[in-house]
PDB file of C-alpha atoms and ligand atoms in Angstrom:
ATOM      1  CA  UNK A   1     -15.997   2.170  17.216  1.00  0.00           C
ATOM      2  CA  UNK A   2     -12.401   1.634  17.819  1.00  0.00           C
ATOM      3  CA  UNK A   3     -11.714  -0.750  20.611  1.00  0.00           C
ATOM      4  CA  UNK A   4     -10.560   0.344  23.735  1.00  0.00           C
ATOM      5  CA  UNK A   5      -6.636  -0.942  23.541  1.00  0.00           C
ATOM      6  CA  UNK A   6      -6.325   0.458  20.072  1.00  0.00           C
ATOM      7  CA  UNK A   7      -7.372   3.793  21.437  1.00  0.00           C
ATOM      8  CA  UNK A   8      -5.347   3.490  24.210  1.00  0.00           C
ATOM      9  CA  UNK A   9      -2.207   2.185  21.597  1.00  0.00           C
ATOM     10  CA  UNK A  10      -3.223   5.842  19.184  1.00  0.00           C
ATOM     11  CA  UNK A  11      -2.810   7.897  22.417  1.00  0.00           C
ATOM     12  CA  UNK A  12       0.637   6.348  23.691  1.00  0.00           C
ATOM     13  CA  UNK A  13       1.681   6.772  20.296  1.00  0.00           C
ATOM     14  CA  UNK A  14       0.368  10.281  19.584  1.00  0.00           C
ATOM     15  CA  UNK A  15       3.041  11.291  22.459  1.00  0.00           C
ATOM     16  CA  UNK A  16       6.648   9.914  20.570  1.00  0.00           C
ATOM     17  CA  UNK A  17       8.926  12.972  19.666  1.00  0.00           C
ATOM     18  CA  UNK A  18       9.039  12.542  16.025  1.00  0.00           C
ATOM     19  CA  UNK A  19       5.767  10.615  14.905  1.00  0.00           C
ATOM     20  CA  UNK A  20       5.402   8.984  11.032  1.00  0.00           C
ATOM     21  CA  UNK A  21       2.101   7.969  10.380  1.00  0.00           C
ATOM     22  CA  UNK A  22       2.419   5.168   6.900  1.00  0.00           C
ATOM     23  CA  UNK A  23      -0.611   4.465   5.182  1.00  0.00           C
ATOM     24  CA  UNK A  24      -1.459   1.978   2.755  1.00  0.00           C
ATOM     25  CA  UNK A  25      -3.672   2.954   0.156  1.00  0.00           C
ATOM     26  CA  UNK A  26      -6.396   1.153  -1.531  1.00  0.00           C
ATOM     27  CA  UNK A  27      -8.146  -1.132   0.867  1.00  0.00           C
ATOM     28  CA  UNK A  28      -7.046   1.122   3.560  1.00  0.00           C
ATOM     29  CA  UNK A  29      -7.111   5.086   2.691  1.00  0.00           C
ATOM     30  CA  UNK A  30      -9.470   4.199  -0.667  1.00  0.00           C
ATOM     31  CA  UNK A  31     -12.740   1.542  -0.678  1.00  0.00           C
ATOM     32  CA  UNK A  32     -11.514  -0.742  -3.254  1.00  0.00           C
ATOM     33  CA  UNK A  33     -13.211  -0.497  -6.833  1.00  0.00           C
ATOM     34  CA  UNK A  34     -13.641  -2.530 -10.224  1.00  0.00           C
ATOM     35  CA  UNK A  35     -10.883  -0.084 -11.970  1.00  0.00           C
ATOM     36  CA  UNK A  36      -8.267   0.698 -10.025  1.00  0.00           C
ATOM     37  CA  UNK A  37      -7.408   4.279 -11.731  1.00  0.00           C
ATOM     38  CA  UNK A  38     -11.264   4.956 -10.670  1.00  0.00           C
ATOM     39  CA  UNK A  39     -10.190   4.434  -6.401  1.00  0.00           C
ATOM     40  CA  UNK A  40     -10.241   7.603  -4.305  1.00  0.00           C
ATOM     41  CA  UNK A  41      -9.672   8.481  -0.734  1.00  0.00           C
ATOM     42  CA  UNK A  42     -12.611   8.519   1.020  1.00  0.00           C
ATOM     43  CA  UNK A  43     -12.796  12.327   2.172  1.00  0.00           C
ATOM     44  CA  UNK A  44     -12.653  12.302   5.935  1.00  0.00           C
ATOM     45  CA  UNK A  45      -9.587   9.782   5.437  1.00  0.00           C
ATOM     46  CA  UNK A  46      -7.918  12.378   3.270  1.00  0.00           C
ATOM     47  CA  UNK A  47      -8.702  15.266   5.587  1.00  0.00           C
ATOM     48  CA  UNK A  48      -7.250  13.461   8.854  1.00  0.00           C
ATOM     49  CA  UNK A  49      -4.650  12.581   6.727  1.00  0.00           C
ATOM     50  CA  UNK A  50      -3.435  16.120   5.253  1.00  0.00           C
ATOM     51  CA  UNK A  51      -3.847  17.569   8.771  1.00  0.00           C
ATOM     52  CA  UNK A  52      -1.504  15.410  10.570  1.00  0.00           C
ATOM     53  CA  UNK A  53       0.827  16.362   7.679  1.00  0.00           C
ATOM     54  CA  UNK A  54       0.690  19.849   8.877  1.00  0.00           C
ATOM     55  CA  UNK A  55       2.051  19.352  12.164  1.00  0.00           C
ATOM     56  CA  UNK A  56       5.174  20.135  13.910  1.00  0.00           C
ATOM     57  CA  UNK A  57       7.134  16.632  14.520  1.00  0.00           C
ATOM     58  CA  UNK A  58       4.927  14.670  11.952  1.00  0.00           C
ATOM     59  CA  UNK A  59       5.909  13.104   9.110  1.00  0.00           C
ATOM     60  CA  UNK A  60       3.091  11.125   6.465  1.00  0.00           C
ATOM     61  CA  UNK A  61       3.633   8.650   4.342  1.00  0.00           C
ATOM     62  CA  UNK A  62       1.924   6.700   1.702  1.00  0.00           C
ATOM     63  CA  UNK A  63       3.177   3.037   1.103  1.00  0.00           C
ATOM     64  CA  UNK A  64       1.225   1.444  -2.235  1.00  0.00           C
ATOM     65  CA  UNK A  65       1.826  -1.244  -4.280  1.00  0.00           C
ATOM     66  CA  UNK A  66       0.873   0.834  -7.090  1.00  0.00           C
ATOM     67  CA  UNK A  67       3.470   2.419  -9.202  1.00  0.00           C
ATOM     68  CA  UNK A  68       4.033   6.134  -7.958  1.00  0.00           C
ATOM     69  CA  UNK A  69       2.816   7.691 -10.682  1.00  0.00           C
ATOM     70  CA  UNK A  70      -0.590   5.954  -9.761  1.00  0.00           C
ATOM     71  CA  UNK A  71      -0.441   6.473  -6.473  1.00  0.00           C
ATOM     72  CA  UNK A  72      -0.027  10.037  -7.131  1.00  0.00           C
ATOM     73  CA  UNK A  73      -3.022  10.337  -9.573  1.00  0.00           C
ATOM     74  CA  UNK A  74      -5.106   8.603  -7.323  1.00  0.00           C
ATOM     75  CA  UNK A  75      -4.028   9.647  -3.896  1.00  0.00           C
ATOM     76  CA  UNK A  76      -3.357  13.371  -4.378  1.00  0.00           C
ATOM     77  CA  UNK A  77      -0.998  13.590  -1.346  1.00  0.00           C
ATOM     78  CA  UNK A  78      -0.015  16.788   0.191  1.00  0.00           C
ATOM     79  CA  UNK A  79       3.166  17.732  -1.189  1.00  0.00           C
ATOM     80  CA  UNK A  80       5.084  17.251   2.035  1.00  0.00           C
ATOM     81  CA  UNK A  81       3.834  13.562   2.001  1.00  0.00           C
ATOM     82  CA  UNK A  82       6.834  10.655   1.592  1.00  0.00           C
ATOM     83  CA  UNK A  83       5.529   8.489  -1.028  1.00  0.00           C
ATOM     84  CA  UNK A  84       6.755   4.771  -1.255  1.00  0.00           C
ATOM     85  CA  UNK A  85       5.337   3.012  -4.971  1.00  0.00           C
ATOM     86  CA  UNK A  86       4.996  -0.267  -6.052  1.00  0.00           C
ATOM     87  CA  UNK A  87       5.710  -2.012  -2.791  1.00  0.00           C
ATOM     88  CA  UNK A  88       8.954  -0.546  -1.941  1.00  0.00           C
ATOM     89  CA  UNK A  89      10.563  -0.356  -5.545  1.00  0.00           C
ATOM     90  CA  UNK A  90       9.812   3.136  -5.920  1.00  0.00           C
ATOM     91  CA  UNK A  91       9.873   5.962  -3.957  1.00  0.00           C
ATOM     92  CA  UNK A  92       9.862   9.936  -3.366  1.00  0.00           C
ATOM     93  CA  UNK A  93      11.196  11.589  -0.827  1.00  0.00           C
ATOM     94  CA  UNK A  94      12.078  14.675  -2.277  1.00  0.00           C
ATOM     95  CA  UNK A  95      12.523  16.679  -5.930  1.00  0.00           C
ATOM     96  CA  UNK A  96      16.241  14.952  -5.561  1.00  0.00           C
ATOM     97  CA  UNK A  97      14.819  11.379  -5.823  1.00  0.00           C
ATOM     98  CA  UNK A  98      16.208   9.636  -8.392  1.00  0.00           C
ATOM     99  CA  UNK A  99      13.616   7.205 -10.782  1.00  0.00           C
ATOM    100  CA  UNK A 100      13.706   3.750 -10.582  1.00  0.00           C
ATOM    101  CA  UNK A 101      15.923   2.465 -12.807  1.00  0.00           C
ATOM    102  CA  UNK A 102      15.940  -1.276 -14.175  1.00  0.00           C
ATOM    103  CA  UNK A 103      19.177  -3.270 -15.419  1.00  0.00           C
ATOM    104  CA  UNK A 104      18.577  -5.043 -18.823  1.00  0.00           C
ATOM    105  CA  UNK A 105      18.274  -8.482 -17.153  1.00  0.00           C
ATOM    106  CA  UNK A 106      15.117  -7.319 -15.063  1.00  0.00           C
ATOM    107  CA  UNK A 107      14.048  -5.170 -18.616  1.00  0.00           C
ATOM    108  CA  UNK A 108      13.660  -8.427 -20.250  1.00  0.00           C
ATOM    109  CA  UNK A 109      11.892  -9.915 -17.110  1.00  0.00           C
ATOM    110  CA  UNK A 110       9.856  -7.716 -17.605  1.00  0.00           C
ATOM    111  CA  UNK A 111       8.770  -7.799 -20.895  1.00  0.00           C
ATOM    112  CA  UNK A 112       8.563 -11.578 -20.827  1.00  0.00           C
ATOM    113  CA  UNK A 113       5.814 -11.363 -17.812  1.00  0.00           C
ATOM    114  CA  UNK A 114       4.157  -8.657 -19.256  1.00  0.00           C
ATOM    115  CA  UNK A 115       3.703 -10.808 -22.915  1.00  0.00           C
ATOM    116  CA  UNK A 116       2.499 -13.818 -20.580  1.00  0.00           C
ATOM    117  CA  UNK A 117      -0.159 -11.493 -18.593  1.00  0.00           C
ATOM    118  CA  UNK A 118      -1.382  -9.623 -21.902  1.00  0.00           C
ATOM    119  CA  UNK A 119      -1.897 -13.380 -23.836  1.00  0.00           C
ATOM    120  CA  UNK A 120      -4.016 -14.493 -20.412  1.00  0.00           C
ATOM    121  CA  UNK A 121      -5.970 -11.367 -20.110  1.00  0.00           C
ATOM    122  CA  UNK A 122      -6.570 -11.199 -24.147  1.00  0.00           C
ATOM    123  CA  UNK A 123      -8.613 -14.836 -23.464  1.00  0.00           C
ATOM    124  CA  UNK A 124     -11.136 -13.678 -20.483  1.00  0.00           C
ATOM    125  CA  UNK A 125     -13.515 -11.390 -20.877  1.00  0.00           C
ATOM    126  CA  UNK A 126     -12.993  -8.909 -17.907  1.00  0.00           C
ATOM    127  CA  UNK A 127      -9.476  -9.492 -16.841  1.00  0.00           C
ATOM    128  CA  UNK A 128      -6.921  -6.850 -17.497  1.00  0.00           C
ATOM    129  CA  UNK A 129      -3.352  -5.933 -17.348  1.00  0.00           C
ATOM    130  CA  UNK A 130      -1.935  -3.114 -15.259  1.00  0.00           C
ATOM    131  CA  UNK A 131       1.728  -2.205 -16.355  1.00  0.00           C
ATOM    132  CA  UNK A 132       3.973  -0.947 -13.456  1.00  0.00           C
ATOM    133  CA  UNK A 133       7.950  -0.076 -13.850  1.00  0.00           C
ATOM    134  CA  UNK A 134       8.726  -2.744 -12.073  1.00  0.00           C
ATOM    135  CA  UNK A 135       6.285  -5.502 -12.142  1.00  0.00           C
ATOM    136  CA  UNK A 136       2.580  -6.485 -13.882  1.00  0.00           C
ATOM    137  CA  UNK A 137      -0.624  -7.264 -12.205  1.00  0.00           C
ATOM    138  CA  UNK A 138      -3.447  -9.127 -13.367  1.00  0.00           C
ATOM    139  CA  UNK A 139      -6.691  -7.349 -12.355  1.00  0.00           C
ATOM    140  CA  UNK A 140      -9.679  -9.808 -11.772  1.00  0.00           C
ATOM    141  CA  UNK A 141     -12.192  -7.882 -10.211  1.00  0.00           C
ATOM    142  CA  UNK A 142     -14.290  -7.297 -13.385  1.00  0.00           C
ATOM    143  CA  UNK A 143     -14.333 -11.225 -14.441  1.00  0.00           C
ATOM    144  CA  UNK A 144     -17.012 -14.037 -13.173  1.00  0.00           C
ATOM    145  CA  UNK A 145     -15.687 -16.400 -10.553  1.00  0.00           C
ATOM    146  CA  UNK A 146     -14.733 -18.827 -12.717  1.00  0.00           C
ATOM    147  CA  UNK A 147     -12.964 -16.503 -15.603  1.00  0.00           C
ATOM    148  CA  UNK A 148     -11.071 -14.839 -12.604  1.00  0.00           C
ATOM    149  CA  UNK A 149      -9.798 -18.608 -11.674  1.00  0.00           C
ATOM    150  CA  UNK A 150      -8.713 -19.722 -14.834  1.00  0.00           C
ATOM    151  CA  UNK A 151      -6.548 -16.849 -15.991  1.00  0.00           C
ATOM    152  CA  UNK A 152      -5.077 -16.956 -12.424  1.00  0.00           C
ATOM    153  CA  UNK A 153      -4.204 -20.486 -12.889  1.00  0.00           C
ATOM    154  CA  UNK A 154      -3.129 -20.333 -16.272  1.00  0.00           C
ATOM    155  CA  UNK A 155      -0.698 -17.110 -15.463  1.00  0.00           C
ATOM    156  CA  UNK A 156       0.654 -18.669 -12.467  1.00  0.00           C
ATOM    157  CA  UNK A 157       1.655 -21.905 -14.726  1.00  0.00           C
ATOM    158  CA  UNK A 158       3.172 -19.519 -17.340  1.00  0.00           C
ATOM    159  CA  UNK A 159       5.438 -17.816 -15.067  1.00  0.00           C
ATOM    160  CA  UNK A 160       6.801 -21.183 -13.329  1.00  0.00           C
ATOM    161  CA  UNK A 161       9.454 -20.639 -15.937  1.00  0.00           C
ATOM    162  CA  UNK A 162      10.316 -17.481 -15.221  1.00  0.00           C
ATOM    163  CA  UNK A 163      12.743 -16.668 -12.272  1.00  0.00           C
ATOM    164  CA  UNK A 164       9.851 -14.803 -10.242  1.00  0.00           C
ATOM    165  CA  UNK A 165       7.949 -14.946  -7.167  1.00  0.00           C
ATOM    166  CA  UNK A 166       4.437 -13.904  -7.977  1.00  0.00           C
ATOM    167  CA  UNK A 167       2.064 -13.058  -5.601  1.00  0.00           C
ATOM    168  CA  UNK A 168      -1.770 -13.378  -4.995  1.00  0.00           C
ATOM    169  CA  UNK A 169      -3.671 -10.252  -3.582  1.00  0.00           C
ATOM    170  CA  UNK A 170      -7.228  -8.916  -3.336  1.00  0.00           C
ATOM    171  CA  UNK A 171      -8.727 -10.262  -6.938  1.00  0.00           C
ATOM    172  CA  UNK A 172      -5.191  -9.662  -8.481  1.00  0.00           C
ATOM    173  CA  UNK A 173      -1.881 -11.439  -9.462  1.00  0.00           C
ATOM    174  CA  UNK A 174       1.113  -9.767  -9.462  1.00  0.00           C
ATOM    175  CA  UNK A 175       4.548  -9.973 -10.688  1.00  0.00           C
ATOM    176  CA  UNK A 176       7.323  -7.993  -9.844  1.00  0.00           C
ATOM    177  CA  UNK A 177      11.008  -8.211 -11.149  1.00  0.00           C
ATOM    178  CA  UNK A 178      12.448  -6.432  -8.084  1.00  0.00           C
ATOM    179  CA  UNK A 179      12.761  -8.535  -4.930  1.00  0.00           C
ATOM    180  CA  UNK A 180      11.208  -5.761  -2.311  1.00  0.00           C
ATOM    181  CA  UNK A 181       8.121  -5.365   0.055  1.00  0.00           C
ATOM    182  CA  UNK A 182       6.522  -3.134   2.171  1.00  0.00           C
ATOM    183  CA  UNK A 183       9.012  -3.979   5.589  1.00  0.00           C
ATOM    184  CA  UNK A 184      11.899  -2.485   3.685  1.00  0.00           C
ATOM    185  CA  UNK A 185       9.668   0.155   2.465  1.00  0.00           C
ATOM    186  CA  UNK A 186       8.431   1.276   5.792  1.00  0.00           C
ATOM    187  CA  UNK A 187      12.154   0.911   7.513  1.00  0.00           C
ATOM    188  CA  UNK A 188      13.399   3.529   4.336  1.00  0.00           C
ATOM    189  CA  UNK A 189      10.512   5.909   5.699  1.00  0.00           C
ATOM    190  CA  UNK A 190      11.715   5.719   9.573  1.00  0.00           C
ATOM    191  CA  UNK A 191      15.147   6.361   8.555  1.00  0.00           C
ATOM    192  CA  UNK A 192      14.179   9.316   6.516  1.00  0.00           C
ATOM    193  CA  UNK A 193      11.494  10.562   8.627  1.00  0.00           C
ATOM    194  CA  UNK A 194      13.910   9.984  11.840  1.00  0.00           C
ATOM    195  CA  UNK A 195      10.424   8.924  13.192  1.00  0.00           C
ATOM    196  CA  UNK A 196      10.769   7.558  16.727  1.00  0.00           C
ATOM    197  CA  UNK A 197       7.511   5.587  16.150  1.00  0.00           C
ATOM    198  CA  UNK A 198       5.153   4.773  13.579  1.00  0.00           C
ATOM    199  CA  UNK A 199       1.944   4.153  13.092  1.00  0.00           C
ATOM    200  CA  UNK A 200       1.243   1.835   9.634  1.00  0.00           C
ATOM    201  CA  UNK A 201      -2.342   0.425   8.635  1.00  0.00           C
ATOM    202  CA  UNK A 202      -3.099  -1.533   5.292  1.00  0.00           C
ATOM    203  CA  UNK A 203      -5.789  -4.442   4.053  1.00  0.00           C
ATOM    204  CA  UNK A 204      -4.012  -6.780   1.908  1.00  0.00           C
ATOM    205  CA  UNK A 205      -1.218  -9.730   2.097  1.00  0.00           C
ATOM    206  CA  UNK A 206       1.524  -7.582   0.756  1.00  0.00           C
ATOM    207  CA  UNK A 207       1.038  -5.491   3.964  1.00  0.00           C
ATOM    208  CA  UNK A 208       2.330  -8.058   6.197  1.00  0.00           C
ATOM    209  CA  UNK A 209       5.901  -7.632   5.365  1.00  0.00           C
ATOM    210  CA  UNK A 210       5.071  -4.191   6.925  1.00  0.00           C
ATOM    211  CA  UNK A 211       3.205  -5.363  10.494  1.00  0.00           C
ATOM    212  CA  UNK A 212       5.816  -7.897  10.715  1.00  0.00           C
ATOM    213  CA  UNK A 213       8.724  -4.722  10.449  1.00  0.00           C
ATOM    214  CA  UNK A 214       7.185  -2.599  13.056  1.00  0.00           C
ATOM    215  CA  UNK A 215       8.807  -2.301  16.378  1.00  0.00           C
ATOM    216  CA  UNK A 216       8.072  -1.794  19.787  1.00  0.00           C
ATOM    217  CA  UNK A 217       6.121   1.527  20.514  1.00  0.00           C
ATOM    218  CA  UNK A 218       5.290   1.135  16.769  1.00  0.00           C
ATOM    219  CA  UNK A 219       1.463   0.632  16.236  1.00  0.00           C
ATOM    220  CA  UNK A 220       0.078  -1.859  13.555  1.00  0.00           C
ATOM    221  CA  UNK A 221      -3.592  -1.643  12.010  1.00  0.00           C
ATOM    222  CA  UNK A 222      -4.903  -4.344  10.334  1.00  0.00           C
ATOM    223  CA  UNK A 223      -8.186  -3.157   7.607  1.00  0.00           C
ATOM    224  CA  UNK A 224     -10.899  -5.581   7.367  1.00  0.00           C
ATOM    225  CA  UNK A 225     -10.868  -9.331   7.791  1.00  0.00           C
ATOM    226  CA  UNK A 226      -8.142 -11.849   7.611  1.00  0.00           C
ATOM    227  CA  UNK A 227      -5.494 -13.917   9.397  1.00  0.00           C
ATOM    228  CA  UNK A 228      -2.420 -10.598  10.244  1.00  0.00           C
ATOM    229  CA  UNK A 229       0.742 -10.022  11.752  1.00  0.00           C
ATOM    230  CA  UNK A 230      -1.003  -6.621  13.012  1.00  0.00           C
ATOM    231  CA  UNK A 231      -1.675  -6.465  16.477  1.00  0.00           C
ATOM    232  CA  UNK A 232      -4.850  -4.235  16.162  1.00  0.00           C
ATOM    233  CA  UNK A 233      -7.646  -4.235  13.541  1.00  0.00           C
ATOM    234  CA  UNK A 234     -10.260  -1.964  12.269  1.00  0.00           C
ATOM    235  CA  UNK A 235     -13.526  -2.768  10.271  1.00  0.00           C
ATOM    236  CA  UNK A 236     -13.465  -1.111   6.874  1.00  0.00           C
ATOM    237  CA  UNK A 237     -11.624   2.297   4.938  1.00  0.00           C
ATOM    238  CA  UNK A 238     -14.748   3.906   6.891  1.00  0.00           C
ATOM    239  CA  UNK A 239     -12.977   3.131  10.033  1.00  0.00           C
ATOM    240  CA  UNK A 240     -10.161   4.851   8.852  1.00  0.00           C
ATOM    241  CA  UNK A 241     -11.014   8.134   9.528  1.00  0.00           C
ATOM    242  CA  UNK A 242     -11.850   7.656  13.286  1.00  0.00           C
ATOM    243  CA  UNK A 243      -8.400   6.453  13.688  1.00  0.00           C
ATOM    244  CA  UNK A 244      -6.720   9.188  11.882  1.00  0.00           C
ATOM    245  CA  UNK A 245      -9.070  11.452  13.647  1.00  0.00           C
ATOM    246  CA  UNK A 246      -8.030  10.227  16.985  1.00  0.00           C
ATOM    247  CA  UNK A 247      -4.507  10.637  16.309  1.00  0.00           C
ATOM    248  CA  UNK A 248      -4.747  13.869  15.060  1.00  0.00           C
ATOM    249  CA  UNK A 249      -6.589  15.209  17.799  1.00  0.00           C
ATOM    250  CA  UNK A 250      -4.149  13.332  20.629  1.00  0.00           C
ATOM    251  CA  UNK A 251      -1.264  14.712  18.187  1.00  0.00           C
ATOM    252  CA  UNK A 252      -2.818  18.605  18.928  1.00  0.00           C
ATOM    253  CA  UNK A 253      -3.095  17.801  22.348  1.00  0.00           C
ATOM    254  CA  UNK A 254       0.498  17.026  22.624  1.00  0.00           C
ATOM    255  CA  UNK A 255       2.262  19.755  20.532  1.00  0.00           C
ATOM    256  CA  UNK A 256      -0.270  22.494  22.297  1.00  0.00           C
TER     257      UNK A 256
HETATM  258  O1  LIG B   1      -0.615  -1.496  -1.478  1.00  0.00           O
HETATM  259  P1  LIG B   1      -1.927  -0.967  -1.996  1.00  0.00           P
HETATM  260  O2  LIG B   1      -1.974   0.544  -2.049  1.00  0.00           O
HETATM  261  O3  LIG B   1      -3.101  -1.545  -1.263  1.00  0.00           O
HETATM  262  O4  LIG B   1      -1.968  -1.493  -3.489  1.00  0.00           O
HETATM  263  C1  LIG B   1      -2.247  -2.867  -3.746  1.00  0.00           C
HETATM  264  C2  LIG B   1      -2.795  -2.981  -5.143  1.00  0.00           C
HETATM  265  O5  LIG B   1      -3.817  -1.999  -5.219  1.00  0.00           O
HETATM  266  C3  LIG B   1      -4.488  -1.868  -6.460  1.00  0.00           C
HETATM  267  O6  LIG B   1      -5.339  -2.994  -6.630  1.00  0.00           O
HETATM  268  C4  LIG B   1      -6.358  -3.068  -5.639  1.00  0.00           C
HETATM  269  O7  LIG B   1      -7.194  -1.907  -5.723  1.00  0.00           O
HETATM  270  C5  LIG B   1      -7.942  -1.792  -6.986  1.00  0.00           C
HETATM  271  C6  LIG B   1      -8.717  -0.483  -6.924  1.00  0.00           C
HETATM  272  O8  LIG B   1      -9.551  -0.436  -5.797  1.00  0.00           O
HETATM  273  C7  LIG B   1      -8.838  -3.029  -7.147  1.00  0.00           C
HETATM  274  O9  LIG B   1      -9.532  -2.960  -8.385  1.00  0.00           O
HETATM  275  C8  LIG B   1      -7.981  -4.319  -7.103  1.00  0.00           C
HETATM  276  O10 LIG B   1      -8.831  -5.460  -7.163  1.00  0.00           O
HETATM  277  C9  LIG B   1      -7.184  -4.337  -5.795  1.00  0.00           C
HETATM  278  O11 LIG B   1      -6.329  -5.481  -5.699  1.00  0.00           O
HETATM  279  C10 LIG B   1      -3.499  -1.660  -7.568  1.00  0.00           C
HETATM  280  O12 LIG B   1      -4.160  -1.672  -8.800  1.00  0.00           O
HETATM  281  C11 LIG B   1      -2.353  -2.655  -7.557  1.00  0.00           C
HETATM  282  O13 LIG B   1      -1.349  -2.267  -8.474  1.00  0.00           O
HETATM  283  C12 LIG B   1      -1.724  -2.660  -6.166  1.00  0.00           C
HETATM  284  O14 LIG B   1      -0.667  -3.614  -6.108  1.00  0.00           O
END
């Protein structure tokens, strides 16, 4: 059950002129899985979802970490949904969007942390590489405890050379050459969604950049446990649905 100010935050919210309603998706939209090409929306999340994508004045969004090509595999988003990739890096907005393009400086980078990632993973049974066009991740979720630990560690140290800012999220390291996050992500998707509010909801650490862009009239969801910048909070992906549920149906209500 929602709680009673976060229902009361969906209906305010269902009322702006031009609503955008960002999702994150795995943690959020998707339960999370041991392989991450194997996550899918849970139905009734994807069915809220492509409804309120149907309506007058509404704009949808998905903001991922994963590289858009991922996203899209995984996600399959209505075709009128704004897609942000690989935590702001990438992005589609339209047949017009140009691809992410990397300068031979960040190429390198890239290579470099991609070498270190694929020596670490090559040592512990479990641990693999996902390759993204702008950054690397170390999947853990398949290793023991103490496996997962040790190629962390040792990936971590590797890459203190490196000019990079890695990043820890849920059972993964991750590496990216391009210097963006999910707050610059979600301000791209106001501006081109002219959305006079937003509603954004996500799970992990990386989605923090986004609860800590929102403004006021904006409503932030945080998934699950853990310390947030998000001033509500839901349970679980399950609880996902109710909420898009309840903003869909306020939404109707509204544009009747
Ligand atoms: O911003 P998100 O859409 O939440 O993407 C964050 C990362 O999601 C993926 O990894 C996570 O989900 C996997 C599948 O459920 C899971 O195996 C992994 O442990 C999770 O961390 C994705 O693979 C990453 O590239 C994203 O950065």
């Amino acid at each position: 059950m929602l709680s009673a100010a976060l229902r009361s935050a969906v209906e305010e919210i269902a009322g702006t002129e031009q609503l955008l309603v960002a999702m994150d998706f795995d943690g959020t939209m998707s339960p999370l899985v041991p392989r991450a090409e194997d996550a899918r929306a849970l139905p009734e999340n994807a069915a809220a979802f492509a409804a309120l994508t149907e309506l007058p004045r509404t704009s949808t969004a998905l903001i991922s970490g994963r590289a858009l090509a991922s996203l899209r595999m995984a996600a399959q988003p209505p075709q009128r949904t704004l897609l942000v990739g690989s935590h702001g890096a990438e992005r589609w907005f339209g047949p017009a969007e140009p691809a992410l393009e990397l300068n031979a400086e960040q190429t390198k980078l890239l290579a470099a942390v991609s070498q270190i990632f694929d020596r670490v993973a090559g040592q512990y049974p479990g641990v693999t590489v996902e390759h993204k066009p702008a950054g690397v991740v170390l999947h853990t979720r398949q290793a023991d405890e103490r496996s997962a630990e040790r190629a962390v560690a040792l990936a971590e140290q590797a890459l203190q050379t490196l000019p990079l800012a890695p990043h820890r999220g849920k059972q993964v390291l991750e590496a990216s050459v391009l210097q963006v996050d999910k707050g610059q992500g979600l301000e791209l998707l106001r501006e081109r969604s002219s959305a006079t509010a937003l509603l954004f909801a996500g799970d992990d650490t990386t989605d923090e950049n986004g609860f800590r862009a929102l403004r006021a009239g904006d409503v932030g969801v945080k998934v699950g446990e853990g310390d947030t910048a998000a001033e509500f909070r839901i349970d679980s992906v399950a609880q996902t649905a109710e909420l898009l549920q309840l903003l869909l149906a306020h939404r109707r209500n509204v544009l009747r």
